Structure formats: C-alpha cells, structure tokens
Coordinates of C-alpha atoms in Angstrom, one line a residue:
D1 CA -156.9 -112.0 -57.9
G2 CA -157.7 -115.1 -56.2
D3 CA -158.9 -113.5 -53.4
P4 CA -162.7 -114.5 -52.4
I5 CA -165.2 -111.0 -52.7
T6 CA -168.5 -111.5 -51.1
S7 CA -171.5 -110.3 -52.6
L8 CA -174.8 -109.1 -51.7
A9 CA -177.5 -108.4 -54.8
A10 CA -179.8 -105.4 -54.4
D11 CA -183.1 -105.9 -53.0
P12 CA -185.6 -103.5 -51.9
R13 CA -186.5 -106.1 -48.8
L14 CA -183.4 -105.3 -47.6
I15 CA -183.9 -101.7 -46.7
G16 CA -183.9 -100.4 -42.9
N17 CA -184.5 -96.8 -43.3
P18 CA -187.3 -96.6 -46.1
V19 CA -186.8 -92.8 -45.7
I20 CA -183.6 -92.5 -47.6
S21 CA -183.6 -96.4 -49.1
A22 CA -180.4 -97.4 -47.1
L23 CA -179.7 -100.9 -46.5
H24 CA -180.5 -102.4 -42.9
G25 CA -177.4 -102.3 -40.6
G26 CA -177.9 -105.9 -39.6
T27 CA -177.6 -106.9 -43.3
V28 CA -174.6 -105.4 -44.1
G29 CA -173.1 -107.0 -40.2
A30 CA -174.3 -110.5 -41.5
L31 CA -172.5 -109.9 -45.2
L32 CA -169.0 -108.6 -43.1
E33 CA -169.7 -112.0 -41.1
S34 CA -170.2 -114.0 -43.4
A35 CA -167.2 -112.8 -45.7
A36 CA -164.9 -113.2 -42.7
I37 CA -166.3 -116.5 -43.0
F38 CA -165.6 -117.8 -46.4
K39 CA -162.2 -116.1 -46.2
L40 CA -160.9 -118.3 -43.8
L41 CA -162.8 -121.3 -45.4
W42 CA -161.2 -120.1 -48.5
D43 CA -157.7 -120.5 -47.2
G44 CA -157.6 -120.3 -43.7
G45 CA -157.2 -124.3 -43.1
A46 CA -160.6 -124.4 -41.6
V47 CA -161.7 -128.0 -41.8
S48 CA -165.0 -126.9 -40.3
V49 CA -167.3 -123.8 -40.7
P50 CA -165.2 -121.5 -37.8
K51 CA -167.3 -120.2 -34.7
T52 CA -167.5 -116.3 -34.3
V53 CA -166.4 -115.3 -31.0
N54 CA -166.9 -111.6 -31.4
I55 CA -167.3 -108.7 -34.2
T56 CA -167.2 -105.6 -34.1
V57 CA -168.4 -103.6 -37.1
D58 CA -168.4 -100.1 -37.6
Y59 CA -170.5 -98.2 -40.0
L60 CA -169.2 -96.0 -42.2
R61 CA -171.4 -93.9 -44.4
S62 CA -175.0 -95.4 -45.8
A63 CA -175.5 -98.3 -48.1
R64 CA -178.2 -97.8 -51.0
A65 CA -180.5 -100.7 -50.7
S66 CA -180.8 -100.4 -54.4
R67 CA -177.4 -101.0 -55.3
A68 CA -175.0 -104.5 -54.8
T69 CA -172.8 -104.5 -52.1
Y70 CA -169.3 -106.1 -51.7
A71 CA -166.8 -107.6 -49.4
R72 CA -163.4 -108.5 -49.0
A73 CA -161.9 -110.0 -45.9
T74 CA -158.2 -109.9 -44.8
I75 CA -157.0 -113.0 -42.3
T76 CA -154.2 -110.5 -39.9
K77 CA -153.5 -113.6 -37.3
H78 CA -154.2 -117.1 -37.9
G79 CA -153.7 -119.3 -35.0
R80 CA -153.9 -122.8 -34.0
R81 CA -157.5 -122.1 -32.3
I82 CA -158.4 -118.3 -33.0
A83 CA -158.1 -116.0 -36.0
N84 CA -158.3 -112.6 -36.1
V85 CA -160.0 -111.1 -39.6
Q86 CA -160.2 -107.6 -40.9
V87 CA -162.9 -106.9 -43.8
R88 CA -164.5 -104.0 -45.6
A89 CA -167.6 -103.5 -47.5
W90 CA -168.3 -101.4 -50.5
Q91 CA -170.8 -100.6 -53.2
L92 CA -169.6 -98.6 -55.9
E93 CA -165.7 -98.4 -55.2
E94 CA -163.8 -100.4 -52.9
S95 CA -162.2 -97.2 -51.8
K96 CA -165.3 -95.7 -50.1
P97 CA -165.9 -98.3 -47.8
I98 CA -169.7 -98.7 -46.1
A99 CA -168.7 -100.5 -43.1
A100 CA -165.5 -102.1 -41.5
A101 CA -165.3 -104.9 -38.9
H102 CA -162.8 -106.7 -36.9
A103 CA -163.6 -109.8 -35.9
H104 CA -161.8 -113.0 -33.9
F105 CA -163.3 -116.9 -34.8
L106 CA -162.6 -120.0 -32.9
L107 CA -161.2 -122.7 -35.2
N108 CA -161.7 -126.7 -35.5
T109 CA -158.0 -127.4 -37.3
S110 CA -158.9 -131.1 -36.2
V111 CA -161.0 -133.7 -37.4
T112 CA -162.4 -135.9 -34.7

C-alpha cells in the first residue's frame, strides 16, 4: 500500500529469555524506533536523520526469536521542528501486536 514496513529477521542471537526463547526487549525497542525514523525519512520531509527526543515502549506480549518481526509507523503530528510518531510491531498477524511505541523526534528540515 506504499507504506514502509520495517522487518527484523529471526535470529537465535536475539534471544533475551532463553527459557521461553523470547526476543530481547531492547531489540524490539530498537525495531520500533528504527521504524519511526524510516517513516519520517520516507514521507515526512526530513532532510537528515531525525534525533530521538523520547520514546515510550509498551510491551504487550512475548515475541518469539524464531519468527520474523515487523513494524509499521504512523506520523500522528508533523510540526516544523518536532514530529510525533506511533509504531506497532507484530510477528504473525498485524492485528496482534507484540509491542507499541509513541515517540517524539527533533527534525532538521533546513540544509545548512
């Protein structure tokens, strides 16, 4: 549909909890932040990589390290200097998210 989807390949090196073979939370957080940045670069008008002001991640369920993980971002507010972005990550079905994030980014919209 023209909207970028960020993907993370399955990899046993990304296991955070070996008892249940769950994906490490830091890896999930990095995927969410990356998806937000990619979305801003894709259609947000940024001329350089936006700087993260803050990000809040809600971990909703365990993610399996043996499955690919995907994330899709939505720009909720795009100002001249700050952008607000929401992101959802899932594995098998987009309707069953494993994590969600809300982030703010500082934009550099002018070339110096």
